[in-house]
mmCIF file with all atom_site columns, C-alpha atoms and ligand atoms in Angstrom:
data_model
loop_
_atom_site.group_PDB
_atom_site.id
_atom_site.type_symbol
_atom_site.label_atom_id
_atom_site.label_alt_id
_atom_site.label_comp_id
_atom_site.label_asym_id
_atom_site.label_entity_id
_atom_site.label_seq_id
_atom_site.pdbx_PDB_ins_code
_atom_site.Cartn_x
_atom_site.Cartn_y
_atom_site.Cartn_z
_atom_site.occupancy
_atom_site.B_iso_or_equiv
_atom_site.pdbx_formal_charge
_atom_site.auth_seq_id
_atom_site.auth_comp_id
_atom_site.auth_asym_id
_atom_site.auth_atom_id
_atom_site.pdbx_PDB_model_num
ATOM   1   C CA  . MET A 1 1   ? 17.017  -2.357  3.082   1.00 0.00 ? 1   MET A CA  1
ATOM   2   C CA  . ARG A 1 2   ? 13.612  -1.021  4.011   1.00 0.00 ? 2   ARG A CA  1
ATOM   3   C CA  . LEU A 1 3   ? 11.065  -3.161  2.177   1.00 0.00 ? 3   LEU A CA  1
ATOM   4   C CA  . PHE A 1 4   ? 7.330   -3.605  1.740   1.00 0.00 ? 4   PHE A CA  1
ATOM   5   C CA  . VAL A 1 5   ? 5.020   -5.654  -0.463  1.00 0.00 ? 5   VAL A CA  1
ATOM   6   C CA  . ALA A 1 6   ? 2.306   -3.720  -2.250  1.00 0.00 ? 6   ALA A CA  1
ATOM   7   C CA  . LEU A 1 7   ? 0.002   -3.400  -5.227  1.00 0.00 ? 7   LEU A CA  1
ATOM   8   C CA  . GLU A 1 8   ? 0.607   -0.666  -7.749  1.00 0.00 ? 8   GLU A CA  1
ATOM   9   C CA  . LEU A 1 9   ? -2.301  1.464   -8.904  1.00 0.00 ? 9   LEU A CA  1
ATOM   10  C CA  . PRO A 1 10  ? -3.090  2.416   -12.497 1.00 0.00 ? 10  PRO A CA  1
ATOM   11  C CA  . ALA A 1 11  ? -2.151  5.968   -13.542 1.00 0.00 ? 11  ALA A CA  1
ATOM   12  C CA  . GLY A 1 12  ? -5.817  7.022   -13.795 1.00 0.00 ? 12  GLY A CA  1
ATOM   13  C CA  . VAL A 1 13  ? -6.492  6.026   -10.196 1.00 0.00 ? 13  VAL A CA  1
ATOM   14  C CA  . ARG A 1 14  ? -3.303  7.746   -9.015  1.00 0.00 ? 14  ARG A CA  1
ATOM   15  C CA  . ARG A 1 15  ? -4.382  10.918  -10.834 1.00 0.00 ? 15  ARG A CA  1
ATOM   16  C CA  . ALA A 1 16  ? -7.796  10.776  -9.146  1.00 0.00 ? 16  ALA A CA  1
ATOM   17  C CA  . LEU A 1 17  ? -6.071  10.335  -5.755  1.00 0.00 ? 17  LEU A CA  1
ATOM   18  C CA  . GLY A 1 18  ? -3.831  13.291  -6.602  1.00 0.00 ? 18  GLY A CA  1
ATOM   19  C CA  . GLU A 1 19  ? -6.916  15.437  -7.260  1.00 0.00 ? 19  GLU A CA  1
ATOM   20  C CA  . LEU A 1 20  ? -8.379  14.322  -3.938  1.00 0.00 ? 20  LEU A CA  1
ATOM   21  C CA  . VAL A 1 21  ? -5.143  15.325  -2.201  1.00 0.00 ? 21  VAL A CA  1
ATOM   22  C CA  . ARG A 1 22  ? -5.267  18.781  -3.803  1.00 0.00 ? 22  ARG A CA  1
ATOM   23  C CA  . ARG A 1 23  ? -8.807  19.260  -2.494  1.00 0.00 ? 23  ARG A CA  1
ATOM   24  C CA  . LEU A 1 24  ? -7.962  18.041  1.027   1.00 0.00 ? 24  LEU A CA  1
ATOM   25  C CA  . ALA A 1 25  ? -4.734  20.057  1.075   1.00 0.00 ? 25  ALA A CA  1
ATOM   26  C CA  . SER A 1 26  ? -6.781  23.230  0.584   1.00 0.00 ? 26  SER A CA  1
ATOM   27  C CA  . SER A 1 27  ? -7.645  22.811  4.281   1.00 0.00 ? 27  SER A CA  1
ATOM   28  C CA  . GLY A 1 28  ? -4.126  24.074  5.005   1.00 0.00 ? 28  GLY A CA  1
ATOM   29  C CA  . ALA A 1 29  ? -3.736  21.266  7.561   1.00 0.00 ? 29  ALA A CA  1
ATOM   30  C CA  . ASP A 1 30  ? -0.236  20.092  8.513   1.00 0.00 ? 30  ASP A CA  1
ATOM   31  C CA  . VAL A 1 31  ? -0.225  16.835  6.590   1.00 0.00 ? 31  VAL A CA  1
ATOM   32  C CA  . LYS A 1 32  ? 2.495   15.017  4.649   1.00 0.00 ? 32  LYS A CA  1
ATOM   33  C CA  . TRP A 1 33  ? 0.520   14.195  1.512   1.00 0.00 ? 33  TRP A CA  1
ATOM   34  C CA  . VAL A 1 34  ? 1.533   11.199  -0.597  1.00 0.00 ? 34  VAL A CA  1
ATOM   35  C CA  . GLU A 1 35  ? 3.039   12.123  -3.981  1.00 0.00 ? 35  GLU A CA  1
ATOM   36  C CA  . GLU A 1 36  ? 1.008   11.071  -7.006  1.00 0.00 ? 36  GLU A CA  1
ATOM   37  C CA  . GLU A 1 37  ? 3.614   8.576   -8.257  1.00 0.00 ? 37  GLU A CA  1
ATOM   38  C CA  . ASN A 1 38  ? 3.811   6.950   -4.797  1.00 0.00 ? 38  ASN A CA  1
ATOM   39  C CA  . PHE A 1 39  ? 0.182   5.877   -4.225  1.00 0.00 ? 39  PHE A CA  1
ATOM   40  C CA  . HIS A 1 40  ? -0.045  2.114   -3.614  1.00 0.00 ? 40  HIS A CA  1
ATOM   41  C CA  . LEU A 1 41  ? -1.869  -0.455  -1.510  1.00 0.00 ? 41  LEU A CA  1
ATOM   42  C CA  . THR A 1 42  ? 0.397   -2.039  1.104   1.00 0.00 ? 42  THR A CA  1
ATOM   43  C CA  . LEU A 1 43  ? -0.046  -5.768  1.688   1.00 0.00 ? 43  LEU A CA  1
ATOM   44  C CA  . LYS A 1 44  ? 2.837   -6.217  4.124   1.00 0.00 ? 44  LYS A CA  1
ATOM   45  C CA  . PHE A 1 45  ? 5.433   -3.877  5.595   1.00 0.00 ? 45  PHE A CA  1
ATOM   46  C CA  . LEU A 1 46  ? 8.730   -5.667  6.241   1.00 0.00 ? 46  LEU A CA  1
ATOM   47  C CA  . GLY A 1 47  ? 10.917  -2.885  7.593   1.00 0.00 ? 47  GLY A CA  1
ATOM   48  C CA  . GLU A 1 48  ? 14.683  -3.376  7.537   1.00 0.00 ? 48  GLU A CA  1
ATOM   49  C CA  . VAL A 1 49  ? 15.724  -6.583  5.791   1.00 0.00 ? 49  VAL A CA  1
ATOM   50  C CA  . GLU A 1 50  ? 19.214  -8.002  5.229   1.00 0.00 ? 50  GLU A CA  1
ATOM   51  C CA  . PRO A 1 51  ? 19.905  -8.154  1.470   1.00 0.00 ? 51  PRO A CA  1
ATOM   52  C CA  . ALA A 1 52  ? 20.979  -11.799 1.927   1.00 0.00 ? 52  ALA A CA  1
ATOM   53  C CA  . ARG A 1 53  ? 17.322  -12.648 2.592   1.00 0.00 ? 53  ARG A CA  1
ATOM   54  C CA  . LEU A 1 54  ? 16.140  -11.312 -0.775  1.00 0.00 ? 54  LEU A CA  1
ATOM   55  C CA  . PRO A 1 55  ? 16.335  -14.535 -2.803  1.00 0.00 ? 55  PRO A CA  1
ATOM   56  C CA  . ARG A 1 56  ? 14.132  -16.529 -0.394  1.00 0.00 ? 56  ARG A CA  1
ATOM   57  C CA  . LEU A 1 57  ? 11.808  -13.585 -0.037  1.00 0.00 ? 57  LEU A CA  1
ATOM   58  C CA  . GLY A 1 58  ? 11.440  -13.404 -3.816  1.00 0.00 ? 58  GLY A CA  1
ATOM   59  C CA  . GLU A 1 59  ? 10.750  -17.137 -4.012  1.00 0.00 ? 59  GLU A CA  1
ATOM   60  C CA  . ALA A 1 60  ? 8.055   -16.933 -1.351  1.00 0.00 ? 60  ALA A CA  1
ATOM   61  C CA  . LEU A 1 61  ? 6.318   -13.991 -3.018  1.00 0.00 ? 61  LEU A CA  1
ATOM   62  C CA  . SER A 1 62  ? 6.532   -15.690 -6.379  1.00 0.00 ? 62  SER A CA  1
ATOM   63  C CA  . ARG A 1 63  ? 4.881   -18.811 -4.949  1.00 0.00 ? 63  ARG A CA  1
ATOM   64  C CA  . VAL A 1 64  ? 2.075   -16.900 -3.227  1.00 0.00 ? 64  VAL A CA  1
ATOM   65  C CA  . ALA A 1 65  ? 1.366   -14.856 -6.370  1.00 0.00 ? 65  ALA A CA  1
ATOM   66  C CA  . GLY A 1 66  ? 1.332   -17.966 -8.536  1.00 0.00 ? 66  GLY A CA  1
ATOM   67  C CA  . GLU A 1 67  ? -1.233  -19.589 -6.239  1.00 0.00 ? 67  GLU A CA  1
ATOM   68  C CA  . THR A 1 68  ? -3.548  -16.567 -6.311  1.00 0.00 ? 68  THR A CA  1
ATOM   69  C CA  . ALA A 1 69  ? -5.962  -15.887 -9.161  1.00 0.00 ? 69  ALA A CA  1
ATOM   70  C CA  . PRO A 1 70  ? -6.090  -12.297 -10.465 1.00 0.00 ? 70  PRO A CA  1
ATOM   71  C CA  . PHE A 1 71  ? -9.017  -10.333 -9.022  1.00 0.00 ? 71  PHE A CA  1
ATOM   72  C CA  . ARG A 1 72  ? -10.414 -6.818  -8.846  1.00 0.00 ? 72  ARG A CA  1
ATOM   73  C CA  . PHE A 1 73  ? -11.184 -4.335  -6.142  1.00 0.00 ? 73  PHE A CA  1
ATOM   74  C CA  . THR A 1 74  ? -12.783 -0.925  -6.061  1.00 0.00 ? 74  THR A CA  1
ATOM   75  C CA  . ALA A 1 75  ? -11.324 2.076   -4.281  1.00 0.00 ? 75  ALA A CA  1
ATOM   76  C CA  . ALA A 1 76  ? -14.046 4.318   -2.910  1.00 0.00 ? 76  ALA A CA  1
ATOM   77  C CA  . GLY A 1 77  ? -14.738 6.816   -0.164  1.00 0.00 ? 77  GLY A CA  1
ATOM   78  C CA  . THR A 1 78  ? -12.458 8.630   2.241   1.00 0.00 ? 78  THR A CA  1
ATOM   79  C CA  . GLY A 1 79  ? -11.679 8.000   5.886   1.00 0.00 ? 79  GLY A CA  1
ATOM   80  C CA  . ALA A 1 80  ? -8.977  8.229   8.525   1.00 0.00 ? 80  ALA A CA  1
ATOM   81  C CA  . PHE A 1 81  ? -7.260  6.210   11.235  1.00 0.00 ? 81  PHE A CA  1
ATOM   82  C CA  . PRO A 1 82  ? -8.031  6.177   14.106  1.00 0.00 ? 82  PRO A CA  1
ATOM   83  C CA  . SER A 1 83  ? -11.180 8.129   13.150  1.00 0.00 ? 83  SER A CA  1
ATOM   84  C CA  . VAL A 1 84  ? -12.325 10.950  10.857  1.00 0.00 ? 84  VAL A CA  1
ATOM   85  C CA  . ARG A 1 85  ? -12.703 13.231  13.873  1.00 0.00 ? 85  ARG A CA  1
ATOM   86  C CA  . ARG A 1 86  ? -9.124  12.545  14.996  1.00 0.00 ? 86  ARG A CA  1
ATOM   87  C CA  . PRO A 1 87  ? -7.313  11.892  11.726  1.00 0.00 ? 87  PRO A CA  1
ATOM   88  C CA  . ARG A 1 88  ? -3.723  10.653  11.815  1.00 0.00 ? 88  ARG A CA  1
ATOM   89  C CA  . VAL A 1 89  ? -3.596  8.603   8.612   1.00 0.00 ? 89  VAL A CA  1
ATOM   90  C CA  . ILE A 1 90  ? -5.939  9.760   5.844   1.00 0.00 ? 90  ILE A CA  1
ATOM   91  C CA  . TRP A 1 91  ? -7.012  7.158   3.331   1.00 0.00 ? 91  TRP A CA  1
ATOM   92  C CA  . VAL A 1 92  ? -9.255  6.117   0.487   1.00 0.00 ? 92  VAL A CA  1
ATOM   93  C CA  . GLY A 1 93  ? -11.082 2.919   1.306   1.00 0.00 ? 93  GLY A CA  1
ATOM   94  C CA  . VAL A 1 94  ? -11.729 -0.349  -0.501  1.00 0.00 ? 94  VAL A CA  1
ATOM   95  C CA  . ASP A 1 95  ? -15.273 -1.398  -1.244  1.00 0.00 ? 95  ASP A CA  1
ATOM   96  C CA  . ARG A 1 96  ? -15.625 -4.459  -3.471  1.00 0.00 ? 96  ARG A CA  1
ATOM   97  C CA  . GLY A 1 97  ? -12.701 -6.900  -3.362  1.00 0.00 ? 97  GLY A CA  1
ATOM   98  C CA  . ARG A 1 98  ? -11.866 -6.336  0.291   1.00 0.00 ? 98  ARG A CA  1
ATOM   99  C CA  . ASP A 1 99  ? -11.981 -10.064 1.033   1.00 0.00 ? 99  ASP A CA  1
ATOM   100 C CA  . GLY A 1 100 ? -9.637  -10.855 -1.851  1.00 0.00 ? 100 GLY A CA  1
ATOM   101 C CA  . LEU A 1 101 ? -7.147  -8.313  -0.578  1.00 0.00 ? 101 LEU A CA  1
ATOM   102 C CA  . ARG A 1 102 ? -7.349  -9.610  2.982   1.00 0.00 ? 102 ARG A CA  1
ATOM   103 C CA  . GLU A 1 103 ? -6.827  -13.142 1.738   1.00 0.00 ? 103 GLU A CA  1
ATOM   104 C CA  . LEU A 1 104 ? -3.815  -12.168 -0.373  1.00 0.00 ? 104 LEU A CA  1
ATOM   105 C CA  . ALA A 1 105 ? -2.310  -10.153 2.489   1.00 0.00 ? 105 ALA A CA  1
ATOM   106 C CA  . GLY A 1 106 ? -2.902  -13.148 4.776   1.00 0.00 ? 106 GLY A CA  1
ATOM   107 C CA  . ARG A 1 107 ? -1.098  -15.504 2.395   1.00 0.00 ? 107 ARG A CA  1
ATOM   108 C CA  . VAL A 1 108 ? 1.829   -13.124 2.101   1.00 0.00 ? 108 VAL A CA  1
ATOM   109 C CA  . GLU A 1 109 ? 1.945   -12.819 5.881   1.00 0.00 ? 109 GLU A CA  1
ATOM   110 C CA  . ALA A 1 110 ? 1.865   -16.594 6.366   1.00 0.00 ? 110 ALA A CA  1
ATOM   111 C CA  . ALA A 1 111 ? 4.540   -17.269 3.731   1.00 0.00 ? 111 ALA A CA  1
ATOM   112 C CA  . LEU A 1 112 ? 6.833   -14.607 5.173   1.00 0.00 ? 112 LEU A CA  1
ATOM   113 C CA  . ALA A 1 113 ? 6.212   -15.763 8.733   1.00 0.00 ? 113 ALA A CA  1
ATOM   114 C CA  . GLU A 1 114 ? 7.709   -19.094 7.660   1.00 0.00 ? 114 GLU A CA  1
ATOM   115 C CA  . LEU A 1 115 ? 10.838  -17.163 6.727   1.00 0.00 ? 115 LEU A CA  1
ATOM   116 C CA  . GLY A 1 116 ? 10.888  -15.531 10.144  1.00 0.00 ? 116 GLY A CA  1
ATOM   117 C CA  . PHE A 1 117 ? 9.280   -12.170 9.363   1.00 0.00 ? 117 PHE A CA  1
ATOM   118 C CA  . PRO A 1 118 ? 7.122   -11.140 12.316  1.00 0.00 ? 118 PRO A CA  1
ATOM   119 C CA  . ARG A 1 119 ? 3.351   -11.102 11.883  1.00 0.00 ? 119 ARG A CA  1
ATOM   120 C CA  . GLU A 1 120 ? 1.391   -7.861  12.264  1.00 0.00 ? 120 GLU A CA  1
ATOM   121 C CA  . ASP A 1 121 ? -0.284  -7.447  15.615  1.00 0.00 ? 121 ASP A CA  1
ATOM   122 C CA  . ARG A 1 122 ? -3.198  -5.607  13.970  1.00 0.00 ? 122 ARG A CA  1
ATOM   123 C CA  . PRO A 1 123 ? -5.669  -7.160  11.540  1.00 0.00 ? 123 PRO A CA  1
ATOM   124 C CA  . PHE A 1 124 ? -5.189  -6.198  7.888   1.00 0.00 ? 124 PHE A CA  1
ATOM   125 C CA  . THR A 1 125 ? -7.418  -3.331  6.747   1.00 0.00 ? 125 THR A CA  1
ATOM   126 C CA  . ALA A 1 126 ? -7.155  -2.582  3.036   1.00 0.00 ? 126 ALA A CA  1
ATOM   127 C CA  . HIS A 1 127 ? -6.665  1.146   2.435   1.00 0.00 ? 127 HIS A CA  1
ATOM   128 C CA  . LEU A 1 128 ? -4.829  3.586   0.199   1.00 0.00 ? 128 LEU A CA  1
ATOM   129 C CA  . THR A 1 129 ? -2.973  6.088   2.347   1.00 0.00 ? 129 THR A CA  1
ATOM   130 C CA  . VAL A 1 130 ? -3.173  9.598   0.912   1.00 0.00 ? 130 VAL A CA  1
ATOM   131 C CA  . GLY A 1 131 ? -1.673  11.593  3.795   1.00 0.00 ? 131 GLY A CA  1
ATOM   132 C CA  . ARG A 1 132 ? -0.129  11.422  7.269   1.00 0.00 ? 132 ARG A CA  1
ATOM   133 C CA  . VAL A 1 133 ? -0.944  14.135  9.797   1.00 0.00 ? 133 VAL A CA  1
ATOM   134 C CA  . ARG A 1 134 ? 2.150   15.839  11.216  1.00 0.00 ? 134 ARG A CA  1
ATOM   135 C CA  . SER A 1 135 ? 0.572   18.163  13.790  1.00 0.00 ? 135 SER A CA  1
ATOM   136 C CA  . PRO A 1 136 ? -2.902  19.318  14.892  1.00 0.00 ? 136 PRO A CA  1
ATOM   137 C CA  . ARG A 1 137 ? -2.528  22.600  12.946  1.00 0.00 ? 137 ARG A CA  1
ATOM   138 C CA  . GLY A 1 138 ? -5.512  23.128  10.607  1.00 0.00 ? 138 GLY A CA  1
ATOM   139 C CA  . GLY A 1 139 ? -7.139  19.955  11.880  1.00 0.00 ? 139 GLY A CA  1
ATOM   140 C CA  . GLU A 1 140 ? -10.663 21.358  12.082  1.00 0.00 ? 140 GLU A CA  1
ATOM   141 C CA  . ALA A 1 141 ? -10.746 22.432  8.441   1.00 0.00 ? 141 ALA A CA  1
ATOM   142 C CA  . LEU A 1 142 ? -9.369  19.025  7.469   1.00 0.00 ? 142 LEU A CA  1
ATOM   143 C CA  . VAL A 1 143 ? -12.027 17.147  9.450   1.00 0.00 ? 143 VAL A CA  1
ATOM   144 C CA  . GLY A 1 144 ? -14.715 19.250  7.740   1.00 0.00 ? 144 GLY A CA  1
ATOM   145 C CA  . LEU A 1 145 ? -13.316 18.582  4.271   1.00 0.00 ? 145 LEU A CA  1
ATOM   146 C CA  . LEU A 1 146 ? -12.811 14.877  4.972   1.00 0.00 ? 146 LEU A CA  1
ATOM   147 C CA  . SER A 1 147 ? -16.453 14.348  5.818   1.00 0.00 ? 147 SER A CA  1
ATOM   148 C CA  . SER A 1 148 ? -17.687 16.338  2.819   1.00 0.00 ? 148 SER A CA  1
ATOM   149 C CA  . THR A 1 149 ? -15.269 15.150  0.109   1.00 0.00 ? 149 THR A CA  1
ATOM   150 C CA  . ALA A 1 150 ? -16.133 12.026  -1.841  1.00 0.00 ? 150 ALA A CA  1
ATOM   151 C CA  . PHE A 1 151 ? -13.838 9.711   -3.766  1.00 0.00 ? 151 PHE A CA  1
ATOM   152 C CA  . PRO A 1 152 ? -15.972 8.204   -6.538  1.00 0.00 ? 152 PRO A CA  1
ATOM   153 C CA  . GLU A 1 153 ? -15.546 4.465   -7.048  1.00 0.00 ? 153 GLU A CA  1
ATOM   154 C CA  . ARG A 1 154 ? -12.596 3.351   -9.191  1.00 0.00 ? 154 ARG A CA  1
ATOM   155 C CA  . GLU A 1 155 ? -11.888 -0.241  -10.198 1.00 0.00 ? 155 GLU A CA  1
ATOM   156 C CA  . VAL A 1 156 ? -8.406  -1.750  -9.973  1.00 0.00 ? 156 VAL A CA  1
ATOM   157 C CA  . ALA A 1 157 ? -7.368  -5.059  -11.562 1.00 0.00 ? 157 ALA A CA  1
ATOM   158 C CA  . VAL A 1 158 ? -4.846  -6.921  -9.387  1.00 0.00 ? 158 VAL A CA  1
ATOM   159 C CA  . GLU A 1 159 ? -2.473  -8.734  -11.704 1.00 0.00 ? 159 GLU A CA  1
ATOM   160 C CA  . GLU A 1 160 ? 0.817   -8.675  -9.821  1.00 0.00 ? 160 GLU A CA  1
ATOM   161 C CA  . MET A 1 161 ? 2.378   -8.033  -6.415  1.00 0.00 ? 161 MET A CA  1
ATOM   162 C CA  . VAL A 1 162 ? 5.421   -5.831  -6.137  1.00 0.00 ? 162 VAL A CA  1
ATOM   163 C CA  . LEU A 1 163 ? 8.297   -5.905  -3.655  1.00 0.00 ? 163 LEU A CA  1
ATOM   164 C CA  . PHE A 1 164 ? 9.320   -2.290  -3.070  1.00 0.00 ? 164 PHE A CA  1
ATOM   165 C CA  . GLN A 1 165 ? 12.373  -0.770  -1.498  1.00 0.00 ? 165 GLN A CA  1
ATOM   166 C CA  . SER A 1 166 ? 11.703  2.496   0.304   1.00 0.00 ? 166 SER A CA  1
ATOM   167 C CA  . VAL A 1 167 ? 14.516  4.993   0.631   1.00 0.00 ? 167 VAL A CA  1
ATOM   168 C CA  . LEU A 1 168 ? 13.610  7.774   3.024   1.00 0.00 ? 168 LEU A CA  1
ATOM   169 C CA  . GLY A 1 169 ? 14.906  11.195  2.109   1.00 0.00 ? 169 GLY A CA  1
ATOM   170 C CA  . ARG A 1 170 ? 14.289  14.857  2.766   1.00 0.00 ? 170 ARG A CA  1
ATOM   171 C CA  . GLY A 1 171 ? 11.971  15.166  -0.214  1.00 0.00 ? 171 GLY A CA  1
ATOM   172 C CA  . GLY A 1 172 ? 9.939   12.163  1.003   1.00 0.00 ? 172 GLY A CA  1
ATOM   173 C CA  . PRO A 1 173 ? 10.299  8.445   0.345   1.00 0.00 ? 173 PRO A CA  1
ATOM   174 C CA  . VAL A 1 174 ? 11.472  7.065   -2.990  1.00 0.00 ? 174 VAL A CA  1
ATOM   175 C CA  . TYR A 1 175 ? 9.997   3.664   -3.834  1.00 0.00 ? 175 TYR A CA  1
ATOM   176 C CA  . THR A 1 176 ? 11.783  1.283   -6.213  1.00 0.00 ? 176 THR A CA  1
ATOM   177 C CA  . ALA A 1 177 ? 10.294  -1.992  -7.436  1.00 0.00 ? 177 ALA A CA  1
ATOM   178 C CA  . LEU A 1 178 ? 12.799  -4.804  -6.737  1.00 0.00 ? 178 LEU A CA  1
ATOM   179 C CA  . GLY A 1 179 ? 10.610  -7.652  -7.956  1.00 0.00 ? 179 GLY A CA  1
ATOM   180 C CA  . ARG A 1 180 ? 7.267   -8.168  -9.657  1.00 0.00 ? 180 ARG A CA  1
ATOM   181 C CA  . TYR A 1 181 ? 5.233   -11.339 -9.102  1.00 0.00 ? 181 TYR A CA  1
ATOM   182 C CA  . PRO A 1 182 ? 2.388   -12.032 -11.507 1.00 0.00 ? 182 PRO A CA  1
ATOM   183 C CA  . LEU A 1 183 ? -0.784  -13.521 -10.064 1.00 0.00 ? 183 LEU A CA  1
ATOM   184 C CA  . GLY A 1 184 ? -2.285  -16.725 -11.340 1.00 0.00 ? 184 GLY A CA  1
ATOM   185 C CA  . GLY A 1 185 ? 0.774   -18.778 -12.134 1.00 0.00 ? 185 GLY A CA  1
ATOM   186 C CA  . ALA A 1 186 ? 1.729   -16.709 -15.171 1.00 0.00 ? 186 ALA A CA  1
ATOM   187 C CA  . GLY A 1 187 ? 5.415   -17.325 -14.465 1.00 0.00 ? 187 GLY A CA  1
ATOM   188 C CA  . GLY A 1 188 ? 8.095   -17.077 -11.844 1.00 0.00 ? 188 GLY A CA  1
ATOM   189 C CA  . GLY A 1 189 ? 8.065   -13.313 -11.575 1.00 0.00 ? 189 GLY A CA  1
ATOM   190 C CA  . THR A 1 190 ? 10.700  -10.863 -12.679 1.00 0.00 ? 190 THR A CA  1
ATOM   191 C CA  . GLY A 1 191 ? 13.510  -9.222  -10.822 1.00 0.00 ? 191 GLY A CA  1
ATOM   192 C CA  . LEU A 1 192 ? 14.548  -11.080 -7.695  1.00 0.00 ? 192 LEU A CA  1
ATOM   193 C CA  . SER A 1 193 ? 13.020  -14.370 -8.613  1.00 0.00 ? 193 SER A CA  1
ATOM   194 C CA  . ALA A 1 194 ? 13.946  -14.617 -12.263 1.00 0.00 ? 194 ALA A CA  1
ATOM   195 C CA  . PRO A 1 195 ? 13.335  -18.178 -13.413 1.00 0.00 ? 195 PRO A CA  1
ATOM   196 C CA  . ARG A 1 196 ? 16.148  -20.442 -12.251 1.00 0.00 ? 196 ARG A CA  1
ATOM   197 C CA  . THR A 1 197 ? 18.101  -22.464 -14.731 1.00 0.00 ? 197 THR A CA  1
ATOM   198 C CA  . GLY A 1 198 ? 19.482  -25.958 -14.285 1.00 0.00 ? 198 GLY A CA  1
HETATM 199 P P1  . 2AM O 2 .   ? 0.232   2.466   4.741   1.00 0.00 ? 201 2AM O P1  1
HETATM 200 O O1  . 2AM O 2 .   ? -0.053  1.096   4.239   1.00 0.00 ? 201 2AM O O1  1
HETATM 201 O O2  . 2AM O 2 .   ? -0.767  2.908   5.733   1.00 0.00 ? 201 2AM O O2  1
HETATM 202 O O3  . 2AM O 2 .   ? 0.387   3.443   3.641   1.00 0.00 ? 201 2AM O O3  1
HETATM 203 C C1  . 2AM O 2 .   ? 5.701   2.001   3.007   1.00 0.00 ? 201 2AM O C1  1
HETATM 204 O O4  . 2AM O 2 .   ? 6.197   2.668   4.121   1.00 0.00 ? 201 2AM O O4  1
HETATM 205 C C2  . 2AM O 2 .   ? 4.316   1.486   3.257   1.00 0.00 ? 201 2AM O C2  1
HETATM 206 O O5  . 2AM O 2 .   ? 4.283   0.517   4.284   1.00 0.00 ? 201 2AM O O5  1
HETATM 207 C C3  . 2AM O 2 .   ? 3.363   2.597   3.646   1.00 0.00 ? 201 2AM O C3  1
HETATM 208 O O6  . 2AM O 2 .   ? 2.337   2.644   2.718   1.00 0.00 ? 201 2AM O O6  1
HETATM 209 C C4  . 2AM O 2 .   ? 2.911   2.262   5.057   1.00 0.00 ? 201 2AM O C4  1
HETATM 210 O O7  . 2AM O 2 .   ? 1.621   2.491   5.520   1.00 0.00 ? 201 2AM O O7  1
HETATM 211 C C5  . 2AM O 2 .   ? 3.224   0.816   5.193   1.00 0.00 ? 201 2AM O C5  1
HETATM 212 N N1  . 2AM O 2 .   ? 3.575   0.541   6.584   1.00 0.00 ? 201 2AM O N1  1
HETATM 213 C C6  . 2AM O 2 .   ? 2.969   -0.338  7.399   1.00 0.00 ? 201 2AM O C6  1
HETATM 214 N N2  . 2AM O 2 .   ? 3.539   -0.368  8.584   1.00 0.00 ? 201 2AM O N2  1
HETATM 215 C C7  . 2AM O 2 .   ? 4.533   0.542   8.577   1.00 0.00 ? 201 2AM O C7  1
HETATM 216 C C8  . 2AM O 2 .   ? 5.486   0.988   9.553   1.00 0.00 ? 201 2AM O C8  1
HETATM 217 N N3  . 2AM O 2 .   ? 5.539   0.466   10.777  1.00 0.00 ? 201 2AM O N3  1
HETATM 218 N N4  . 2AM O 2 .   ? 6.347   1.956   9.191   1.00 0.00 ? 201 2AM O N4  1
HETATM 219 C C9  . 2AM O 2 .   ? 6.284   2.488   7.954   1.00 0.00 ? 201 2AM O C9  1
HETATM 220 N N5  . 2AM O 2 .   ? 5.431   2.114   6.997   1.00 0.00 ? 201 2AM O N5  1
HETATM 221 C C10 . 2AM O 2 .   ? 4.555   1.141   7.299   1.00 0.00 ? 201 2AM O C10 1
#
């Protein structure tokens, strides 16, 4: 199963990201834009995972979430990796709350490293991916729009982490929440790590 750990975004923020995508897409550039229901903030990409590892994975995520107090971040501004002039991944950035996100991602990484999941070789940079460039076609118009299009600040309350399964298909990926892990010790999470009995 192809898995990743992420934060969901409220519908209002996803709508605002969808509007941004419509504006950027008017460039006609060859970009695979993220569907409105799919916007999220990735904390850790796991890749292919044996289903037998799910219970321990759920326990680890539940523990990390329980040890982390809820916090807020703001999404603001647009940018691209590796740079706005040579965009490959187009994103909306994080302004306030960046440290909290980095810390949470670091705890997830450390807990999963104990279970044998490899660490990232790149440092964590909080971002909300809105599109992935497929070819250079229309790139100039896109670069122009990227530098002139703002994404006004939006606040997001982080109250739970979500373990998602990603199924890749012709129409794009379909993400399904396998487990939800409330922050701040509000319980053992739902889904994979339902409270144990006995
Ligand atoms: P992103 O964080 O830049 O959006 C599901 O595929 C999520 O995991 C995506 O949001 C994606 O990038 C993130 N991700 C991180 N590393 C990945 C990789 N090597 N392959 C696919 N997705 C990856």
